[in-house]
Amino acid sequence: MGETGRTALFRGRHGKHGRRRRRGTVAVAVVAAIAGVLTSALVIWLMGWGAGGLGPGPSTPAGAASRVAPGAPEGWPAWGFTHTQVTVDTQQGPAQALSDLARQPMPQVTPIMGWGLDNPEPSPGQFNFASLDRRMGVIRQTKGTPVVTLCCSPDWMKGGAAGQTDWTHLEDAVQPRHFDDFANLAAEVARRYPDVKYYAVWNEFKGFWNNGANRWDYEGYTKLYNKVYAALKKVDPDIQVGGPYIVLNSDAPGRATGPPSELRGAWGSMDQRGLDAVKYWSKHKAGADFLAVDGSSLPQQKDSKVDEFQMLGKFSDTTKWLRALDPKLPVWWAEWYVEPDGSGWTDEHRGAVLSAAMMEFVKGGASSALYWSPQTNTNSDCPGCLWFGSAQGGGGTPNLVMLQNFAHWFPPGTRLVDVRSSDPSVRVLAQAHEMVIVNTSSRPVSAQVDGRGLDLAPYEVRWATR
């Protein structure tokens, strides 16, 4: 969780070593009281968002998964989002957003410190869970499946003073001599929230970088992971624990800067150092219930001119590589990004790319994809956000509805149906009763889909019955 350089709306401080950008503000969120009520997200569900909205009522490539989230257990938390600095709150948050979130339950992720949450253990053995309690209360109120990211750590575990919190050091790694202390904190969290059954250990290898070897410190991370894994399983053997939650950066076609990569496609090539970290963790982990990664579909070279829809193939190709590494483990995309800095995309354009990305996760066999909420404390426009600003009523946006539609129509185990489009710019994902259709073109398109003629507006996303 944490990079800089993207617009203030989407990201915060930049992490080291080429990691993606994201909103990483760390002070406790104070969300302005919401005045007025937006038309319910149910109306959005039925009517859509302009040309890119939902409609009444999909093409899968050869080798695609035949079912959603193959191998994931029943009830697996598949498609959801992560709470960040500015989020819904039972005391100050937008009431309509709370209502709209509850309409279709999804997994909801929260860290234990930062991104709107206080230091949970300011001094050894002295706990402060008030802000995390409130966050958990929101997840429960909106019927979400709670998921915890065990990041980040109190200052005294990483070289700071006990009783103090220096937020500029949020992303520092836990010192090896305090690995047991962090594992004990993880166990304390598990005991406090017995309804939480899913834990990802740490986040993006924050602070775990070996400068001398110019690679990730995967040995150090794996030692921390193994201690946390053991501590959580001791609290409750049914807790599902995963890692390594590393960011997988990629290079544009013909622009590779690191060592030769074993994973490449039309989207470019993966930074081999990230793959090496995953392989080391996979070989030396004490155990795991899922394999977590994150990344952007876009290359590290920001000046590269790429097709944003073609780049989405990185998600499905990488998922297949990860599944082959350990077929027993569900693949969990803890975060994912698709939009370049200053894109200037319309809401319809952004909605089409986000929807097409979700289709790639499903086709590649991913078991989870959790949207990093870029929510801001704003009364006005909020590109990519999950609920509107107070001036627009505070209710769920079509981005939220899109995630909820995937949660409703494509839960784990759903059998996929091969439905083709006569126009290659129109992408389709289908199951027996519903399909989602995305026009990836900036022009209107007429196409034959599932035996019917469809006229699609530029970047239109349509959900249709079969």
Coordinates of C-alpha atoms in Angstrom, one line a residue:
M1 CA 0.0 0.0 0.0
G2 CA 1.8 3.1 -0.8
E3 CA 3.4 5.1 -3.6
T4 CA 3.5 8.6 -4.6
G5 CA 3.3 10.5 -7.7
R6 CA -0.1 9.7 -9.0
T7 CA -2.7 12.5 -8.7
A8 CA -3.5 13.5 -5.1
L9 CA -6.9 12.0 -5.7
F10 CA -5.5 8.5 -6.2
R11 CA -2.2 8.2 -4.4
G12 CA 0.0 9.3 -1.6
R13 CA 3.7 8.9 -0.8
H14 CA 5.8 7.1 -3.3
G15 CA 7.3 3.8 -2.1
K16 CA 10.9 2.9 -2.9
H17 CA 12.3 0.7 -5.7
G18 CA 9.9 1.5 -8.5
R19 CA 6.7 0.5 -6.7
R20 CA 3.3 1.7 -8.0
R21 CA 1.6 4.7 -6.6
R22 CA -1.3 4.9 -4.4
R23 CA -3.1 7.0 -1.8
G24 CA -0.9 6.4 1.3
T25 CA -2.0 9.1 3.6
V26 CA -1.6 7.9 7.2
A27 CA -3.4 10.3 9.5
V28 CA -6.7 9.1 10.9
A29 CA -9.5 9.8 8.4
V30 CA -12.1 12.5 9.3
V31 CA -14.9 12.2 6.8
A32 CA -17.2 15.3 6.5
A33 CA -20.8 14.9 7.4
I34 CA -22.9 14.2 4.3
A35 CA -25.9 16.4 3.5
G36 CA -28.6 15.3 1.2
V37 CA -29.4 11.9 -0.3
L38 CA -28.4 10.6 -3.7
T39 CA -30.7 8.4 -5.7
S40 CA -30.1 4.9 -4.5
A41 CA -27.4 2.8 -6.1
L42 CA -30.3 0.5 -6.9
V43 CA -31.3 3.0 -9.6
I44 CA -27.8 3.0 -10.9
W45 CA -27.9 -0.8 -11.0
L46 CA -31.0 -0.7 -13.2
M47 CA -30.3 2.4 -15.3
G48 CA -26.5 2.6 -15.6
W49 CA -24.2 5.6 -15.9
G50 CA -24.8 7.4 -19.2
A51 CA -23.4 5.6 -22.2
G52 CA -21.2 3.4 -20.0
G53 CA -23.9 2.3 -17.6
L54 CA -25.5 -1.0 -16.9
G55 CA -28.2 -2.4 -19.3
P56 CA -30.7 -5.1 -19.2
G57 CA -30.1 -8.4 -20.4
P58 CA -20.2 -12.0 -23.4
S59 CA -15.9 -13.8 -25.5
T60 CA -13.5 -16.0 -23.7
P61 CA -10.1 -17.0 -25.2
A62 CA -8.8 -20.6 -25.5
G63 CA -7.2 -21.7 -22.3
A64 CA -9.4 -19.5 -20.1
A65 CA -10.7 -20.8 -16.8
S66 CA -13.9 -22.8 -17.1
R67 CA -15.1 -21.7 -13.7
V68 CA -14.7 -18.6 -11.6
A69 CA -11.9 -18.9 -9.1
P70 CA -11.1 -22.5 -9.8
G71 CA -10.0 -24.4 -6.6
A72 CA -11.2 -21.7 -4.2
P73 CA -13.3 -23.0 -1.3
E74 CA -17.0 -22.2 -1.1
G75 CA -17.6 -18.7 0.2
W76 CA -14.2 -17.5 -0.8
P77 CA -13.9 -13.6 -0.7
A78 CA -13.5 -12.9 -4.4
W79 CA -14.3 -9.4 -5.6
G80 CA -14.2 -6.5 -3.2
F81 CA -12.2 -3.4 -2.1
T82 CA -9.9 -2.0 0.5
H83 CA -10.8 0.8 2.9
T84 CA -8.3 3.7 2.8
Q85 CA -7.8 7.1 4.4
V86 CA -11.2 8.5 3.6
T87 CA -13.9 5.9 3.9
V88 CA -17.4 5.4 5.2
D89 CA -17.8 5.8 8.9
T90 CA -20.8 5.0 11.1
Q91 CA -20.6 8.4 12.8
Q92 CA -19.5 10.8 10.1
G93 CA -19.7 8.9 6.8
P94 CA -22.3 9.1 4.0
A95 CA -25.4 7.3 5.1
Q96 CA -26.3 6.5 1.5
A97 CA -22.9 4.9 0.9
L98 CA -23.4 2.6 3.9
S99 CA -26.8 1.6 2.5
D100 CA -25.5 1.0 -1.0
L101 CA -22.5 -1.1 0.3
A102 CA -24.9 -3.3 2.2
R103 CA -27.1 -3.9 -0.9
Q104 CA -24.6 -6.5 -2.2
P105 CA -22.1 -7.7 0.4
M106 CA -18.5 -8.0 -0.7
P107 CA -15.1 -8.6 1.0
Q108 CA -13.8 -5.4 2.6
V109 CA -10.1 -5.1 3.5
T110 CA -8.5 -3.0 6.2
P111 CA -4.9 -2.6 7.3
I112 CA -4.2 -2.5 11.0
M113 CA -2.3 0.8 11.0
G114 CA -2.3 3.8 8.7
W115 CA -4.7 4.7 6.0
G116 CA -7.2 6.1 8.5
L117 CA -6.2 3.9 11.4
D118 CA -4.2 4.7 14.6
N119 CA -1.1 2.9 15.9
P120 CA -2.6 -0.3 17.5
E121 CA 0.2 -0.8 20.0
P122 CA 2.0 2.5 20.7
S123 CA 4.0 0.9 23.5
P124 CA 4.8 -2.7 24.2
G125 CA 1.6 -4.4 25.6
Q126 CA -0.4 -1.2 25.5
F127 CA -3.1 -1.6 22.8
N128 CA -5.3 1.0 21.1
F129 CA -7.9 -0.6 18.8
A130 CA -10.5 2.2 18.9
S131 CA -10.1 3.2 15.2
L132 CA -9.8 -0.4 14.0
D133 CA -12.9 -1.2 16.0
R134 CA -14.8 1.5 14.1
R135 CA -13.6 0.2 10.8
M136 CA -14.6 -3.3 11.7
G137 CA -18.0 -1.9 12.7
V138 CA -18.5 -0.4 9.3
I139 CA -17.6 -3.7 7.6
R140 CA -20.0 -5.6 9.8
Q141 CA -22.8 -3.0 9.4
T142 CA -22.5 -3.3 5.6
K143 CA -22.5 -7.1 5.7
G144 CA -19.0 -7.3 4.2
T145 CA -16.6 -10.2 4.7
P146 CA -13.8 -8.7 6.8
V147 CA -10.2 -9.1 5.5
V148 CA -7.2 -7.8 7.4
T149 CA -3.8 -6.7 5.9
L150 CA -1.2 -7.1 8.7
C151 CA 0.5 -3.8 8.0
C152 CA 2.0 -1.7 9.3
S153 CA 3.9 -1.9 12.5
P154 CA 4.3 0.3 15.6
D155 CA 7.3 2.6 15.7
W156 CA 9.1 0.7 18.5
M157 CA 9.2 -2.4 16.3
K158 CA 11.2 -0.6 13.6
G159 CA 13.7 1.5 15.5
G160 CA 11.4 4.3 16.8
A161 CA 10.5 5.4 20.3
A162 CA 7.8 3.7 22.3
G163 CA 4.7 5.8 22.9
Q164 CA 5.3 7.9 19.7
T165 CA 4.1 7.6 16.1
D166 CA 6.1 9.1 13.3
W167 CA 3.9 8.6 10.3
T168 CA 6.8 9.4 7.9
H169 CA 8.2 6.0 8.8
L170 CA 5.0 4.0 8.3
E171 CA 6.5 2.0 5.5
D172 CA 9.7 1.0 7.4
A173 CA 10.1 -2.8 7.9
V174 CA 9.9 -4.5 11.2
Q175 CA 13.3 -5.1 12.7
P176 CA 14.3 -8.8 12.9
R177 CA 14.6 -8.6 16.7
H178 CA 10.9 -7.6 16.8
F179 CA 9.5 -10.2 14.4
D180 CA 8.1 -12.1 17.4
D181 CA 6.5 -8.9 18.7
F182 CA 4.8 -8.3 15.4
A183 CA 3.6 -11.9 15.3
N184 CA 2.2 -11.4 18.9
L185 CA 0.4 -8.2 17.7
A186 CA -1.1 -10.2 14.8
A187 CA -2.4 -12.8 17.3
E188 CA -3.8 -10.1 19.5
V189 CA -5.8 -8.8 16.4
A190 CA -7.0 -12.3 15.7
R191 CA -8.2 -12.8 19.2
R192 CA -10.0 -9.4 19.2
Y193 CA -11.8 -10.1 16.0
P194 CA -12.7 -13.8 15.9
D195 CA -15.0 -13.3 12.9
V196 CA -12.0 -12.3 10.7
K197 CA -10.8 -15.4 8.9
Y198 CA -8.6 -13.9 6.2
Y199 CA -5.2 -12.3 6.8
A200 CA -2.6 -11.1 4.3
V201 CA 0.9 -10.7 5.9
W202 CA 2.5 -7.2 5.4
N203 CA 2.1 -5.2 2.3
E204 CA 4.3 -4.8 -0.9
F205 CA 7.4 -5.9 1.0
K206 CA 7.5 -2.4 2.5
G207 CA 11.0 -1.8 3.8
F208 CA 12.2 -5.3 2.7
W209 CA 14.8 -4.3 0.1
N210 CA 18.4 -5.5 -0.1
N211 CA 20.3 -2.5 -1.4
G212 CA 23.6 -4.4 -1.7
A213 CA 22.1 -7.1 -3.9
N214 CA 19.7 -4.7 -5.7
R215 CA 16.8 -7.1 -5.0
W216 CA 14.0 -7.7 -2.6
D217 CA 14.9 -9.0 0.9
Y218 CA 12.8 -12.0 0.5
E219 CA 14.7 -13.9 3.2
G220 CA 13.8 -11.3 5.8
Y221 CA 10.2 -11.1 4.7
T222 CA 9.7 -14.9 4.7
K223 CA 11.1 -15.1 8.3
L224 CA 8.5 -12.5 9.4
Y225 CA 5.7 -14.3 7.4
N226 CA 6.5 -17.7 9.0
K227 CA 6.3 -16.3 12.5
V228 CA 3.0 -14.5 11.8
Y229 CA 1.6 -17.6 10.1
A230 CA 2.4 -19.7 13.2
A231 CA 1.0 -17.2 15.6
L232 CA -2.3 -16.9 13.7
K233 CA -2.8 -20.6 13.3
K234 CA -2.2 -21.0 17.0
V235 CA -5.1 -18.6 17.7
D236 CA -7.4 -20.4 15.2
P237 CA -6.4 -23.1 12.8
D238 CA -9.2 -22.1 10.5
I239 CA -7.8 -18.6 9.8
Q240 CA -6.7 -18.3 6.2
V241 CA -3.2 -16.7 5.9
G242 CA -1.5 -15.6 2.7
G243 CA 1.5 -13.8 1.3
P244 CA 3.9 -12.6 0.0
Y245 CA 1.8 -9.6 -1.1
I246 CA 4.6 -8.2 -3.3
V247 CA 4.1 -5.7 -6.1
L248 CA 4.9 -7.2 -9.5
N249 CA 6.2 -4.4 -11.7
S250 CA 6.6 -4.9 -15.5
D251 CA 8.5 -3.2 -18.3
A252 CA 7.0 -2.0 -21.6
P253 CA 7.7 -4.1 -24.7
G254 CA 11.3 -3.8 -25.7
R255 CA 12.1 -1.7 -22.6
A256 CA 13.3 -4.2 -20.1
T257 CA 15.8 -2.8 -17.6
G258 CA 16.4 -5.6 -15.2
P259 CA 17.6 -9.2 -15.5
P260 CA 16.0 -11.4 -18.2
S261 CA 12.4 -12.3 -17.3
E262 CA 10.7 -15.7 -17.4
L263 CA 7.2 -14.0 -17.8
R264 CA 6.4 -11.9 -20.8
G265 CA 3.5 -11.1 -23.2
A266 CA 2.1 -8.5 -25.5
W267 CA 2.0 -6.2 -22.5
G268 CA 5.8 -6.4 -22.0
S269 CA 7.9 -8.4 -19.5
M270 CA 7.8 -8.8 -15.7
D271 CA 10.6 -7.6 -13.5
Q272 CA 12.2 -10.9 -12.6
R273 CA 13.2 -9.6 -9.1
G274 CA 9.5 -9.7 -8.1
L275 CA 9.1 -13.2 -9.5
D276 CA 12.2 -14.4 -7.6
A277 CA 10.7 -13.1 -4.4
V278 CA 7.5 -15.0 -5.0
K279 CA 9.4 -18.2 -5.8
Y280 CA 11.6 -17.9 -2.7
W281 CA 8.6 -17.4 -0.4
S282 CA 6.7 -20.2 -2.1
K283 CA 9.6 -22.6 -1.4
H284 CA 10.4 -21.5 2.1
K285 CA 7.0 -20.6 3.6
A286 CA 5.8 -22.5 6.7
G287 CA 2.4 -22.8 5.0
A288 CA -0.2 -20.7 3.2
D289 CA -3.8 -20.6 2.3
F290 CA -3.5 -18.2 -0.6
L291 CA -0.9 -16.5 -2.7
A292 CA -1.2 -12.7 -2.7
V293 CA 0.4 -10.2 -5.1
D294 CA -0.5 -6.8 -6.5
G295 CA 0.4 -4.6 -9.5
S296 CA -0.5 -2.2 -12.3
S297 CA -1.3 -3.3 -15.8
L298 CA 0.9 -0.4 -17.0
P299 CA 4.7 -0.6 -17.4
Q300 CA 7.2 1.1 -15.2
Q301 CA 8.2 3.3 -18.1
K302 CA 5.7 6.1 -17.8
D303 CA 6.6 7.6 -21.2
S304 CA 5.6 4.4 -23.0
K305 CA 2.7 4.7 -25.4
V306 CA 0.6 1.6 -24.8
D307 CA -2.9 0.4 -25.4
E308 CA -4.5 0.3 -22.0
F309 CA -6.8 -2.6 -22.9
Q310 CA -3.9 -4.7 -24.4
M311 CA -2.0 -4.1 -21.2
L312 CA -4.7 -5.9 -19.1
G313 CA -3.4 -9.2 -20.4
K314 CA -0.7 -8.9 -17.8
F315 CA -3.3 -9.7 -15.1
S316 CA -4.4 -13.0 -16.7
D317 CA -0.9 -14.1 -17.8
T318 CA 0.5 -13.4 -14.4
T319 CA -2.3 -15.2 -12.7
K320 CA -1.7 -18.3 -14.8
W321 CA 2.0 -18.2 -13.9
L322 CA 1.2 -17.9 -10.2
R323 CA -1.3 -20.8 -10.4
A324 CA 1.3 -23.0 -12.0
L325 CA 3.8 -22.2 -9.3
D326 CA 1.5 -23.7 -6.7
P327 CA -1.8 -25.1 -8.0
K328 CA -3.1 -25.6 -4.5
L329 CA -3.2 -21.9 -3.6
P330 CA -5.9 -19.5 -4.7
V331 CA -4.4 -16.4 -6.4
W332 CA -5.3 -13.1 -4.6
W333 CA -4.7 -9.7 -6.3
A334 CA -4.5 -7.6 -3.1
E335 CA -4.4 -4.4 -5.2
W336 CA -4.6 -3.6 -8.9
Y337 CA -4.3 -0.4 -11.0
V338 CA -5.0 0.5 -14.6
E339 CA -4.9 4.2 -15.1
P340 CA -1.9 6.4 -16.0
D341 CA -1.1 9.7 -14.4
G342 CA -3.2 12.6 -15.8
S343 CA -5.1 10.2 -18.1
G344 CA -8.0 12.6 -18.7
W345 CA -10.3 9.6 -19.1
T346 CA -14.0 10.1 -19.0
D347 CA -16.0 8.1 -16.5
E348 CA -17.1 5.8 -19.3
H349 CA -13.5 5.2 -20.4
R350 CA -12.4 4.4 -16.9
G351 CA -15.4 2.2 -16.3
A352 CA -14.6 0.2 -19.5
V353 CA -11.0 -0.4 -18.5
L354 CA -11.9 -1.4 -14.9
S355 CA -14.6 -3.8 -16.1
A356 CA -12.2 -5.3 -18.7
A357 CA -9.6 -5.8 -16.0
M358 CA -12.0 -7.7 -13.9
M359 CA -12.8 -9.9 -16.9
E360 CA -9.0 -10.7 -17.1
F361 CA -8.9 -11.7 -13.5
V362 CA -11.8 -14.1 -14.0
K363 CA -10.4 -15.5 -17.3
G364 CA -6.9 -16.0 -15.8
G365 CA -8.3 -18.0 -12.8
A366 CA -7.8 -15.4 -10.1
S367 CA -9.7 -16.1 -6.9
S368 CA -9.7 -12.6 -5.5
A369 CA -9.2 -9.0 -6.9
L370 CA -9.6 -6.3 -4.3
Y371 CA -9.9 -2.7 -5.6
W372 CA -7.9 -0.1 -3.8
S373 CA -10.4 2.6 -2.9
P374 CA -9.1 6.0 -4.0
Q375 CA -11.8 7.8 -2.1
T376 CA -11.2 11.5 -1.2
N377 CA -12.9 13.8 1.3
T378 CA -14.6 15.8 -1.4
N379 CA -17.9 17.4 -2.3
S380 CA -17.3 17.3 -6.0
D381 CA -15.9 14.9 -8.7
C382 CA -13.9 11.9 -7.5
P383 CA -12.6 9.9 -10.5
G384 CA -12.5 6.2 -9.7
C385 CA -14.1 6.5 -6.4
L386 CA -16.7 4.1 -5.0
W387 CA -19.2 6.6 -3.7
F388 CA -20.0 10.2 -4.7
G389 CA -19.1 13.3 -2.8
S390 CA -21.6 14.9 -0.5
A391 CA -22.8 17.4 -3.1
Q392 CA -24.0 14.4 -5.1
G393 CA -25.6 12.6 -2.2
G394 CA -22.8 10.3 -1.1
G395 CA -24.2 7.2 -2.6
G396 CA -22.5 4.4 -4.5
T397 CA -20.9 5.2 -7.9
P398 CA -21.1 2.9 -11.0
N399 CA -17.6 1.7 -9.9
L400 CA -19.1 0.2 -6.8
V401 CA -22.0 -1.2 -8.8
M402 CA -19.5 -2.9 -11.2
L403 CA -17.7 -4.6 -8.3
Q404 CA -21.0 -5.7 -6.8
N405 CA -22.2 -7.0 -10.1
F406 CA -19.1 -9.2 -10.4
A407 CA -19.7 -10.4 -6.8
H408 CA -23.3 -11.2 -7.6
W409 CA -23.0 -12.8 -11.0
F410 CA -19.5 -14.2 -10.9
P411 CA -18.9 -15.7 -7.5
P412 CA -16.3 -18.5 -7.1
G413 CA -17.5 -21.7 -8.7
T414 CA -19.7 -20.1 -11.3
R415 CA -19.4 -22.0 -14.6
L416 CA -18.3 -19.8 -17.5
V417 CA -19.9 -20.0 -20.9
D418 CA -17.9 -19.2 -24.1
V419 CA -19.8 -16.4 -25.9
R420 CA -18.2 -14.6 -28.8
S421 CA -18.5 -11.1 -30.3
S422 CA -18.4 -10.4 -34.0
D423 CA -16.3 -7.3 -33.3
P424 CA -12.9 -7.8 -31.7
S425 CA -13.2 -4.5 -29.9
V426 CA -16.1 -5.9 -27.9
R427 CA -15.1 -8.1 -25.0
V428 CA -17.6 -10.5 -23.3
L429 CA -17.6 -12.5 -20.1
A430 CA -20.6 -14.8 -19.6
Q431 CA -22.2 -17.4 -17.4
A432 CA -25.5 -19.2 -17.9
H433 CA -27.8 -16.4 -17.0
E434 CA -25.9 -13.1 -17.3
M435 CA -23.1 -11.6 -19.3
V436 CA -21.0 -8.4 -19.2
I437 CA -20.1 -6.7 -22.5
V438 CA -17.4 -4.0 -22.8
N439 CA -16.8 -1.8 -25.9
T440 CA -13.1 -1.1 -25.7
S441 CA -13.4 1.4 -28.6
S442 CA -13.7 5.1 -28.5
R443 CA -16.3 4.8 -31.3
P444 CA -19.8 3.4 -31.4
V445 CA -19.9 -0.3 -32.3
S446 CA -22.6 -2.6 -33.7
A447 CA -21.8 -6.3 -33.0
Q448 CA -23.5 -9.7 -32.8
V449 CA -23.2 -11.1 -29.3
D450 CA -24.8 -14.3 -28.1
G451 CA -27.1 -14.3 -31.2
R452 CA -28.3 -10.8 -30.9
G453 CA -27.4 -7.5 -32.5
L454 CA -26.1 -4.8 -30.1
D455 CA -25.4 -1.2 -30.6
L456 CA -22.8 0.0 -28.1
A457 CA -21.8 3.5 -27.3
P458 CA -18.1 4.4 -27.0
Y459 CA -16.6 2.6 -24.0
E460 CA -20.1 1.3 -23.0
V461 CA -20.3 -1.4 -20.3
R462 CA -23.5 -3.4 -20.5
W463 CA -24.8 -6.1 -18.2
A464 CA -27.3 -8.3 -20.1
T465 CA -29.4 -11.3 -19.3
R466 CA -29.0 -14.4 -21.6

